[in-house]
Amino acid sequence: MALGMMSYGDPAQVPWFLPEDKAEPIVRRAAEGGVTVFDTADMYSGGVSEEITGRLLRRLFTRRDDYVLAAVELTLTPEETARLEAPYRPRRPFGYGL
């Protein structure tokens, strides 16, 4: 099973983003339930999701070999970033650029 990490970030940026302290119980429960694959991308909350994911996984797993981190790079151009509106809606279909 995998857990997508796109909902985590700064709620001041997008109201439905969850900060790290609110994300931890969700990710902890997933890890305790056997989830070992975590999917994130730099486009989720401007990379804050990746930072939160990294800190949480370091706390929740003893060894780096115990989980898989799928981090897709999908850096937006400045023009694309300027067009983003809250609530965040991806402009490209999932898997673009893979």
mmCIF file of N, CA, C and O in Angstrom:
data_model
loop_
_atom_site.group_PDB
_atom_site.id
_atom_site.type_symbol
_atom_site.label_atom_id
_atom_site.label_comp_id
_atom_site.label_asym_id
_atom_site.label_seq_id
_atom_site.Cartn_x
_atom_site.Cartn_y
_atom_site.Cartn_z
ATOM 1 N N MET A 1 0.832 -1.174 0.000
ATOM 2 C CA MET A 1 0.000 0.000 0.000
ATOM 3 C C MET A 1 0.881 1.243 0.000
ATOM 4 O O MET A 1 1.980 1.230 0.526
ATOM 5 N N ALA A 2 0.322 2.321 -0.569
ATOM 6 C CA ALA A 2 1.056 3.585 -0.641
ATOM 7 C C ALA A 2 0.204 4.703 -0.055
ATOM 8 O O ALA A 2 -1.020 4.647 -0.060
ATOM 9 N N LEU A 3 0.890 5.719 0.440
ATOM 10 C CA LEU A 3 0.219 6.899 0.960
ATOM 11 C C LEU A 3 0.718 8.102 0.190
ATOM 12 O O LEU A 3 1.917 8.363 0.136
ATOM 13 N N GLY A 4 -0.210 8.829 -0.448
ATOM 14 C CA GLY A 4 0.135 10.061 -1.144
ATOM 15 C C GLY A 4 0.286 11.195 -0.141
ATOM 16 O O GLY A 4 -0.516 11.333 0.773
ATOM 17 N N MET A 5 1.314 12.004 -0.317
ATOM 18 C CA MET A 5 1.649 13.026 0.668
ATOM 19 C C MET A 5 1.328 14.443 0.187
ATOM 20 O O MET A 5 1.893 15.405 0.656
ATOM 21 N N MET A 6 0.381 14.593 -0.719
ATOM 22 C CA MET A 6 0.127 15.911 -1.304
ATOM 23 C C MET A 6 -0.678 16.850 -0.426
ATOM 24 O O MET A 6 -0.782 18.028 -0.728
ATOM 25 N N SER A 7 -1.250 16.407 0.653
ATOM 26 C CA SER A 7 -2.111 17.248 1.484
ATOM 27 C C SER A 7 -1.365 17.993 2.578
ATOM 28 O O SER A 7 -1.981 18.698 3.362
ATOM 29 N N TYR A 8 -0.072 17.844 2.649
ATOM 30 C CA TYR A 8 0.685 18.406 3.753
ATOM 31 C C TYR A 8 1.450 19.645 3.312
ATOM 32 O O TYR A 8 2.051 19.673 2.254
ATOM 33 N N GLY A 9 1.393 20.677 4.150
ATOM 34 C CA GLY A 9 2.069 21.932 3.828
ATOM 35 C C GLY A 9 1.607 23.040 4.753
ATOM 36 O O GLY A 9 1.121 22.783 5.850
ATOM 37 N N ASP A 10 1.709 24.259 4.290
ATOM 38 C CA ASP A 10 1.354 25.435 5.077
ATOM 39 C C ASP A 10 -0.084 25.841 4.768
ATOM 40 O O ASP A 10 -0.382 26.263 3.661
ATOM 41 N N PRO A 11 -0.996 25.730 5.752
ATOM 42 C CA PRO A 11 -2.390 26.096 5.500
ATOM 43 C C PRO A 11 -2.579 27.573 5.156
ATOM 44 O O PRO A 11 -3.605 27.952 4.617
ATOM 45 N N ALA A 12 -1.575 28.404 5.431
ATOM 46 C CA ALA A 12 -1.666 29.802 5.014
ATOM 47 C C ALA A 12 -1.568 29.902 3.490
ATOM 48 O O ALA A 12 -2.092 30.834 2.887
ATOM 49 N N GLN A 13 -0.920 28.912 2.870
ATOM 50 C CA GLN A 13 -0.789 28.887 1.414
ATOM 51 C C GLN A 13 -2.068 28.367 0.771
ATOM 52 O O GLN A 13 -2.574 28.950 -0.170
ATOM 53 N N VAL A 14 -2.562 27.252 1.265
ATOM 54 C CA VAL A 14 -3.801 26.637 0.798
ATOM 55 C C VAL A 14 -4.529 26.123 2.036
ATOM 56 O O VAL A 14 -3.966 25.351 2.810
ATOM 57 N N PRO A 15 -5.786 26.544 2.247
ATOM 58 C CA PRO A 15 -6.477 26.221 3.504
ATOM 59 C C PRO A 15 -6.554 24.741 3.856
ATOM 60 O O PRO A 15 -6.558 24.390 5.026
ATOM 61 N N TRP A 16 -6.595 23.851 2.866
ATOM 62 C CA TRP A 16 -6.742 22.435 3.202
ATOM 63 C C TRP A 16 -5.421 21.715 3.403
ATOM 64 O O TRP A 16 -5.400 20.533 3.732
ATOM 65 N N PHE A 17 -4.290 22.395 3.262
ATOM 66 C CA PHE A 17 -3.008 21.776 3.595
ATOM 67 C C PHE A 17 -2.952 21.555 5.099
ATOM 68 O O PHE A 17 -3.394 22.392 5.879
ATOM 69 N N LEU A 18 -2.372 20.419 5.497
ATOM 70 C CA LEU A 18 -2.198 20.118 6.912
ATOM 71 C C LEU A 18 -0.753 20.380 7.320
ATOM 72 O O LEU A 18 0.169 19.906 6.651
ATOM 73 N N PRO A 19 -0.542 21.087 8.432
ATOM 74 C CA PRO A 19 0.827 21.280 8.909
ATOM 75 C C PRO A 19 1.368 19.975 9.494
ATOM 76 O O PRO A 19 0.625 19.017 9.716
ATOM 77 N N GLU A 20 2.646 19.969 9.772
ATOM 78 C CA GLU A 20 3.316 18.742 10.211
ATOM 79 C C GLU A 20 2.672 18.120 11.444
ATOM 80 O O GLU A 20 2.512 16.904 11.513
ATOM 81 N N ASP A 21 2.301 18.926 12.422
ATOM 82 C CA ASP A 21 1.731 18.355 13.645
ATOM 83 C C ASP A 21 0.395 17.670 13.400
ATOM 84 O O ASP A 21 0.050 16.710 14.078
ATOM 85 N N LYS A 22 -0.362 18.124 12.403
ATOM 86 C CA LYS A 22 -1.638 17.477 12.056
ATOM 87 C C LYS A 22 -1.419 16.289 11.125
ATOM 88 O O LYS A 22 -2.214 15.360 11.085
ATOM 89 N N ALA A 23 -0.331 16.309 10.368
ATOM 90 C CA ALA A 23 -0.017 15.220 9.443
ATOM 91 C C ALA A 23 0.535 13.994 10.176
ATOM 92 O O ALA A 23 0.280 12.860 9.765
ATOM 93 N N GLU A 24 1.257 14.231 11.249
ATOM 94 C CA GLU A 24 1.942 13.117 11.920
ATOM 95 C C GLU A 24 1.004 11.983 12.338
ATOM 96 O O GLU A 24 1.315 10.824 12.075
ATOM 97 N N PRO A 25 -0.148 12.242 12.976
ATOM 98 C CA PRO A 25 -0.995 11.106 13.366
ATOM 99 C C PRO A 25 -1.482 10.283 12.165
ATOM 100 O O PRO A 25 -1.616 9.066 12.262
ATOM 101 N N ILE A 26 -1.703 10.940 11.045
ATOM 102 C CA ILE A 26 -2.170 10.237 9.844
ATOM 103 C C ILE A 26 -1.062 9.336 9.308
ATOM 104 O O ILE A 26 -1.276 8.152 9.030
ATOM 105 N N VAL A 27 0.122 9.893 9.173
ATOM 106 C CA VAL A 27 1.256 9.133 8.636
ATOM 107 C C VAL A 27 1.662 8.039 9.623
ATOM 108 O O VAL A 27 1.982 6.917 9.225
ATOM 109 N N ARG A 28 1.617 8.344 10.920
ATOM 110 C CA ARG A 28 1.943 7.333 11.939
ATOM 111 C C ARG A 28 0.984 6.145 11.840
ATOM 112 O O ARG A 28 1.397 4.988 11.850
ATOM 113 N N ARG A 29 -0.291 6.431 11.729
ATOM 114 C CA ARG A 29 -1.281 5.340 11.640
ATOM 115 C C ARG A 29 -1.057 4.500 10.381
ATOM 116 O O ARG A 29 -1.161 3.270 10.421
ATOM 117 N N ALA A 30 -0.750 5.179 9.279
ATOM 118 C CA ALA A 30 -0.466 4.448 8.037
ATOM 119 C C ALA A 30 0.751 3.539 8.220
ATOM 120 O O ALA A 30 0.718 2.359 7.851
ATOM 121 N N ALA A 31 1.823 4.066 8.806
ATOM 122 C CA ALA A 31 3.047 3.273 9.015
ATOM 123 C C ALA A 31 2.776 2.097 9.948
ATOM 124 O O ALA A 31 3.220 0.972 9.683
ATOM 125 N N GLU A 32 2.042 2.350 11.009
ATOM 126 C CA GLU A 32 1.711 1.268 11.941
ATOM 127 C C GLU A 32 0.815 0.223 11.291
ATOM 128 O O GLU A 32 0.837 -0.946 11.671
ATOM 129 N N GLY A 33 0.043 0.632 10.282
ATOM 130 C CA GLY A 33 -0.836 -0.290 9.568
ATOM 131 C C GLY A 33 -0.151 -1.029 8.428
ATOM 132 O O GLY A 33 -0.792 -1.790 7.703
ATOM 133 N N GLY A 34 1.137 -0.786 8.228
ATOM 134 C CA GLY A 34 1.879 -1.534 7.220
ATOM 135 C C GLY A 34 2.205 -0.777 5.950
ATOM 136 O O GLY A 34 2.819 -1.333 5.043
ATOM 137 N N VAL A 35 1.824 0.480 5.843
ATOM 138 C CA VAL A 35 2.181 1.266 4.656
ATOM 139 C C VAL A 35 3.678 1.520 4.682
ATOM 140 O O VAL A 35 4.232 1.966 5.697
ATOM 141 N N THR A 36 4.327 1.222 3.573
ATOM 142 C CA THR A 36 5.776 1.422 3.475
ATOM 143 C C THR A 36 6.179 2.207 2.235
ATOM 144 O O THR A 36 7.358 2.424 2.001
ATOM 145 N N VAL A 37 5.208 2.644 1.430
ATOM 146 C CA VAL A 37 5.492 3.435 0.235
ATOM 147 C C VAL A 37 4.818 4.791 0.407
ATOM 148 O O VAL A 37 3.610 4.870 0.660
ATOM 149 N N PHE A 38 5.604 5.862 0.263
ATOM 150 C CA PHE A 38 5.116 7.220 0.438
ATOM 151 C C PHE A 38 5.442 8.008 -0.824
ATOM 152 O O PHE A 38 6.583 8.045 -1.256
ATOM 153 N N ASP A 39 4.417 8.622 -1.394
ATOM 154 C CA ASP A 39 4.536 9.295 -2.685
ATOM 155 C C ASP A 39 4.398 10.796 -2.491
ATOM 156 O O ASP A 39 3.411 11.274 -1.939
ATOM 157 N N THR A 40 5.392 11.544 -2.964
ATOM 158 C CA THR A 40 5.345 12.999 -2.875
ATOM 159 C C THR A 40 5.961 13.586 -4.144
ATOM 160 O O THR A 40 6.455 12.860 -4.999
ATOM 161 N N ALA A 41 5.891 14.892 -4.274
ATOM 162 C CA ALA A 41 6.477 15.584 -5.429
ATOM 163 C C ALA A 41 6.773 17.014 -5.027
ATOM 164 O O ALA A 41 6.113 17.581 -4.156
ATOM 165 N N ASP A 42 7.743 17.605 -5.713
ATOM 166 C CA ASP A 42 8.120 18.973 -5.368
ATOM 167 C C ASP A 42 7.022 19.988 -5.672
ATOM 168 O O ASP A 42 7.018 21.082 -5.136
ATOM 169 N N MET A 43 6.064 19.612 -6.498
ATOM 170 C CA MET A 43 4.992 20.553 -6.817
ATOM 171 C C MET A 43 3.941 20.641 -5.710
ATOM 172 O O MET A 43 3.160 21.570 -5.680
ATOM 173 N N TYR A 44 3.923 19.700 -4.797
ATOM 174 C CA TYR A 44 2.954 19.732 -3.701
ATOM 175 C C TYR A 44 3.400 20.776 -2.693
ATOM 176 O O TYR A 44 4.432 20.623 -2.048
ATOM 177 N N SER A 45 2.675 21.802 -2.555
ATOM 178 C CA SER A 45 2.922 22.894 -1.598
ATOM 179 C C SER A 45 4.332 23.465 -1.712
ATOM 180 O O SER A 45 4.970 23.764 -0.704
ATOM 181 N N GLY A 46 4.806 23.582 -2.927
ATOM 182 C CA GLY A 46 6.112 24.196 -3.145
ATOM 183 C C GLY A 46 7.266 23.463 -2.495
ATOM 184 O O GLY A 46 8.265 24.067 -2.125
ATOM 185 N N GLY A 47 7.146 22.163 -2.339
ATOM 186 C CA GLY A 47 8.208 21.356 -1.741
ATOM 187 C C GLY A 47 8.071 21.158 -0.240
ATOM 188 O O GLY A 47 8.786 20.346 0.341
ATOM 189 N N VAL A 48 7.154 21.882 0.404
ATOM 190 C CA VAL A 48 6.976 21.739 1.855
ATOM 191 C C VAL A 48 6.498 20.331 2.187
ATOM 192 O O VAL A 48 6.886 19.757 3.199
ATOM 193 N N SER A 49 5.677 19.755 1.325
ATOM 194 C CA SER A 49 5.222 18.377 1.535
ATOM 195 C C SER A 49 6.400 17.423 1.621
ATOM 196 O O SER A 49 6.423 16.523 2.467
ATOM 197 N N GLU A 50 7.383 17.608 0.768
ATOM 198 C CA GLU A 50 8.569 16.743 0.796
ATOM 199 C C GLU A 50 9.347 16.915 2.094
ATOM 200 O O GLU A 50 9.831 15.947 2.672
ATOM 201 N N GLU A 51 9.460 18.152 2.571
ATOM 202 C CA GLU A 51 10.179 18.402 3.819
ATOM 203 C C GLU A 51 9.461 17.742 4.992
ATOM 204 O O GLU A 51 10.102 17.098 5.832
ATOM 205 N N ILE A 52 8.139 17.907 5.050
ATOM 206 C CA ILE A 52 7.354 17.284 6.114
ATOM 207 C C ILE A 52 7.477 15.769 6.040
ATOM 208 O O ILE A 52 7.692 15.093 7.052
ATOM 209 N N THR A 53 7.359 15.228 4.840
ATOM 210 C CA THR A 53 7.461 13.786 4.640
ATOM 211 C C THR A 53 8.793 13.260 5.155
ATOM 212 O O THR A 53 8.844 12.268 5.886
ATOM 213 N N GLY A 54 9.882 13.921 4.811
ATOM 214 C CA GLY A 54 11.202 13.485 5.247
ATOM 215 C C GLY A 54 11.341 13.461 6.761
ATOM 216 O O GLY A 54 11.841 12.493 7.334
ATOM 217 N N ARG A 55 10.879 14.525 7.403
ATOM 218 C CA ARG A 55 10.987 14.568 8.869
ATOM 219 C C ARG A 55 10.131 13.489 9.529
ATOM 220 O O ARG A 55 10.561 12.824 10.479
ATOM 221 N N LEU A 56 8.910 13.308 9.022
ATOM 222 C CA LEU A 56 8.020 12.299 9.610
ATOM 223 C C LEU A 56 8.580 10.891 9.430
ATOM 224 O O LEU A 56 8.571 10.090 10.371
ATOM 225 N N LEU A 57 9.060 10.576 8.236
ATOM 226 C CA LEU A 57 9.579 9.229 7.996
ATOM 227 C C LEU A 57 10.811 8.944 8.841
ATOM 228 O O LEU A 57 10.999 7.827 9.321
ATOM 229 N N ARG A 58 11.647 9.952 9.056
ATOM 230 C CA ARG A 58 12.818 9.775 9.929
ATOM 231 C C ARG A 58 12.386 9.421 11.350
ATOM 232 O O ARG A 58 13.039 8.629 12.025
ATOM 233 N N ARG A 59 11.300 10.034 11.804
ATOM 234 C CA ARG A 59 10.823 9.745 13.166
ATOM 235 C C ARG A 59 10.109 8.407 13.267
ATOM 236 O O ARG A 59 10.157 7.754 14.307
ATOM 237 N N LEU A 60 9.424 8.007 12.206
ATOM 238 C CA LEU A 60 8.550 6.836 12.286
ATOM 239 C C LEU A 60 9.229 5.521 11.934
ATOM 240 O O LEU A 60 8.728 4.458 12.298
ATOM 241 N N PHE A 61 10.316 5.567 11.210
ATOM 242 C CA PHE A 61 11.000 4.342 10.799
ATOM 243 C C PHE A 61 12.407 4.312 11.378
ATOM 244 O O PHE A 61 13.109 5.321 11.384
ATOM 245 N N THR A 62 12.809 3.141 11.833
ATOM 246 C CA THR A 62 14.134 2.971 12.418
ATOM 247 C C THR A 62 15.218 3.027 11.354
ATOM 248 O O THR A 62 16.256 3.641 11.550
ATOM 249 N N ARG A 63 14.958 2.371 10.225
ATOM 250 C CA ARG A 63 15.969 2.279 9.160
ATOM 251 C C ARG A 63 15.418 2.826 7.852
ATOM 252 O O ARG A 63 14.243 2.640 7.545
ATOM 253 N N ARG A 64 16.261 3.457 7.066
ATOM 254 C CA ARG A 64 15.853 3.995 5.761
ATOM 255 C C ARG A 64 15.408 2.870 4.822
ATOM 256 O O ARG A 64 14.546 3.067 3.978
ATOM 257 N N ASP A 65 15.952 1.689 4.987
ATOM 258 C CA ASP A 65 15.580 0.560 4.133
ATOM 259 C C ASP A 65 14.180 0.021 4.427
ATOM 260 O O ASP A 65 13.694 -0.852 3.717
ATOM 261 N N ASP A 66 13.525 0.533 5.447
ATOM 262 C CA ASP A 66 12.203 0.032 5.831
ATOM 263 C C ASP A 66 11.048 0.659 5.060
ATOM 264 O O ASP A 66 9.903 0.268 5.233
ATOM 265 N N TYR A 67 11.322 1.651 4.228
ATOM 266 C CA TYR A 67 10.245 2.294 3.450
ATOM 267 C C TYR A 67 10.765 2.747 2.094
ATOM 268 O O TYR A 67 11.968 2.850 1.874
ATOM 269 N N VAL A 68 9.824 3.009 1.199
ATOM 270 C CA VAL A 68 10.135 3.520 -0.135
ATOM 271 C C VAL A 68 9.578 4.933 -0.221
ATOM 272 O O VAL A 68 8.406 5.172 0.098
ATOM 273 N N LEU A 69 10.404 5.853 -0.657
ATOM 274 C CA LEU A 69 9.978 7.225 -0.859
ATOM 275 C C LEU A 69 9.991 7.492 -2.353
ATOM 276 O O LEU A 69 11.039 7.467 -2.989
ATOM 277 N N ALA A 70 8.810 7.703 -2.920
ATOM 278 C CA ALA A 70 8.688 8.018 -4.345
ATOM 279 C C ALA A 70 8.520 9.522 -4.454
ATOM 280 O O ALA A 70 7.477 10.063 -4.093
ATOM 281 N N ALA A 71 9.542 10.198 -4.907
ATOM 282 C CA ALA A 71 9.512 11.652 -5.018
ATOM 283 C C ALA A 71 9.680 12.037 -6.483
ATOM 284 O O ALA A 71 10.748 11.860 -7.054
ATOM 285 N N VAL A 72 8.619 12.541 -7.070
ATOM 286 C CA VAL A 72 8.629 12.924 -8.479
ATOM 287 C C VAL A 72 8.998 14.393 -8.586
ATOM 288 O O VAL A 72 8.443 15.237 -7.876
ATOM 289 N N GLU A 73 9.944 14.708 -9.449
ATOM 290 C CA GLU A 73 10.281 16.111 -9.673
ATOM 291 C C GLU A 73 9.414 16.638 -10.798
ATOM 292 O O GLU A 73 9.417 16.123 -11.906
ATOM 293 N N LEU A 74 8.663 17.642 -10.509
ATOM 294 C CA LEU A 74 7.799 18.289 -11.505
ATOM 295 C C LEU A 74 7.824 19.774 -11.234
ATOM 296 O O LEU A 74 6.852 20.383 -10.843
ATOM 297 N N THR A 75 8.985 20.361 -11.378
ATOM 298 C CA THR A 75 9.146 21.779 -11.102
ATOM 299 C C THR A 75 8.385 22.590 -12.131
ATOM 300 O O THR A 75 8.511 22.371 -13.327
ATOM 301 N N LEU A 76 7.597 23.525 -11.639
ATOM 302 C CA LEU A 76 6.820 24.397 -12.516
ATOM 303 C C LEU A 76 7.649 25.605 -12.915
ATOM 304 O O LEU A 76 8.492 26.071 -12.160
ATOM 305 N N THR A 77 7.381 26.117 -14.095
ATOM 306 C CA THR A 77 8.024 27.352 -14.517
ATOM 307 C C THR A 77 7.439 28.504 -13.702
ATOM 308 O O THR A 77 6.350 28.377 -13.121
ATOM 309 N N PRO A 78 8.105 29.657 -13.661
ATOM 310 C CA PRO A 78 7.532 30.805 -12.945
ATOM 311 C C PRO A 78 6.147 31.193 -13.467
ATOM 312 O O PRO A 78 5.269 31.581 -12.697
ATOM 313 N N GLU A 79 5.948 31.054 -14.765
ATOM 314 C CA GLU A 79 4.642 31.383 -15.351
ATOM 315 C C GLU A 79 3.559 30.424 -14.853
ATOM 316 O O GLU A 79 2.442 30.824 -14.542
ATOM 317 N N GLU A 80 3.900 29.122 -14.791
ATOM 318 C CA GLU A 80 2.937 28.136 -14.301
ATOM 319 C C GLU A 80 2.635 28.362 -12.823
ATOM 320 O O GLU A 80 1.485 28.286 -12.395
ATOM 321 N N THR A 81 3.662 28.664 -12.069
ATOM 322 C CA THR A 81 3.473 28.918 -10.645
ATOM 323 C C THR A 81 2.560 30.116 -10.430
ATOM 324 O O THR A 81 1.689 30.099 -9.567
ATOM 325 N N ALA A 82 2.729 31.148 -11.227
ATOM 326 C CA ALA A 82 1.905 32.357 -11.091
ATOM 327 C C ALA A 82 0.439 32.080 -11.389
ATOM 328 O O ALA A 82 -0.443 32.763 -10.877
ATOM 329 N N ARG A 83 0.165 31.068 -12.202
ATOM 330 C CA ARG A 83 -1.228 30.752 -12.562
ATOM 331 C C ARG A 83 -1.935 29.909 -11.512
ATOM 332 O O ARG A 83 -3.157 29.760 -11.545
ATOM 333 N N LEU A 84 -1.193 29.320 -10.580
ATOM 334 C CA LEU A 84 -1.819 28.476 -9.567
ATOM 335 C C LEU A 84 -2.730 29.313 -8.674
ATOM 336 O O LEU A 84 -2.398 30.417 -8.283
ATOM 337 N N GLU A 85 -3.870 28.767 -8.374
ATOM 338 C CA GLU A 85 -4.833 29.440 -7.519
ATOM 339 C C GLU A 85 -5.240 28.501 -6.401
ATOM 340 O O GLU A 85 -5.249 27.292 -6.561
ATOM 341 N N ALA A 86 -5.619 29.037 -5.258
ATOM 342 C CA ALA A 86 -6.151 28.224 -4.166
ATOM 343 C C ALA A 86 -7.647 28.057 -4.408
ATOM 344 O O ALA A 86 -8.302 29.004 -4.845
ATOM 345 N N PRO A 87 -8.261 26.932 -4.162
ATOM 346 C CA PRO A 87 -7.521 25.751 -3.728
ATOM 347 C C PRO A 87 -6.684 25.199 -4.869
ATOM 348 O O PRO A 87 -7.056 25.280 -6.027
ATOM 349 N N TYR A 88 -5.554 24.642 -4.528
ATOM 350 C CA TYR A 88 -4.607 24.136 -5.507
ATOM 351 C C TYR A 88 -5.257 23.090 -6.395
ATOM 352 O O TYR A 88 -5.886 22.173 -5.931
ATOM 353 N N ARG A 89 -5.081 23.280 -7.687
ATOM 354 C CA ARG A 89 -5.535 22.284 -8.665
ATOM 355 C C ARG A 89 -4.397 22.042 -9.647
ATOM 356 O O ARG A 89 -3.960 22.971 -10.317
ATOM 357 N N PRO A 90 -3.920 20.800 -9.755
ATOM 358 C CA PRO A 90 -2.842 20.529 -10.716
ATOM 359 C C PRO A 90 -3.272 20.881 -12.128
ATOM 360 O O PRO A 90 -4.413 20.656 -12.504
ATOM 361 N N ARG A 91 -2.367 21.443 -12.880
ATOM 362 C CA ARG A 91 -2.633 21.828 -14.273
ATOM 363 C C ARG A 91 -2.291 20.722 -15.259
ATOM 364 O O ARG A 91 -2.612 20.801 -16.413
ATOM 365 N N ARG A 92 -1.581 19.684 -14.778
ATOM 366 C CA ARG A 92 -1.140 18.603 -15.652
ATOM 367 C C ARG A 92 -1.696 17.288 -15.113
ATOM 368 O O ARG A 92 -1.853 17.125 -13.913
ATOM 369 N N PRO A 93 -1.943 16.342 -15.986
ATOM 370 C CA PRO A 93 -2.418 15.050 -15.506
ATOM 371 C C PRO A 93 -1.353 14.320 -14.708
ATOM 372 O O PRO A 93 -0.167 14.553 -14.894
ATOM 373 N N PHE A 94 -1.791 13.457 -13.806
ATOM 374 C CA PHE A 94 -0.883 12.658 -12.994
ATOM 375 C C PHE A 94 0.079 11.896 -13.896
ATOM 376 O O PHE A 94 -0.304 11.338 -14.906
ATOM 377 N N GLY A 95 1.339 11.899 -13.529
ATOM 378 C CA GLY A 95 2.329 11.159 -14.277
ATOM 379 C C GLY A 95 2.978 11.965 -15.386
ATOM 380 O O GLY A 95 3.850 11.471 -16.081
ATOM 381 N N TYR A 96 2.582 13.206 -15.551
ATOM 382 C CA TYR A 96 3.171 14.036 -16.602
ATOM 383 C C TYR A 96 4.672 14.109 -16.415
ATOM 384 O O TYR A 96 5.157 14.347 -15.317
ATOM 385 N N GLY A 97 5.405 13.892 -17.458
ATOM 386 C CA GLY A 97 6.848 14.016 -17.426
ATOM 387 C C GLY A 97 7.585 12.789 -16.932
ATOM 388 O O GLY A 97 8.792 12.801 -16.819
ATOM 389 N N LEU A 98 6.851 11.718 -16.621
ATOM 390 C CA LEU A 98 7.533 10.512 -16.166
ATOM 391 C C LEU A 98 8.155 9.774 -17.325
ATOM 392 O O LEU A 98 7.696 9.769 -18.395
#
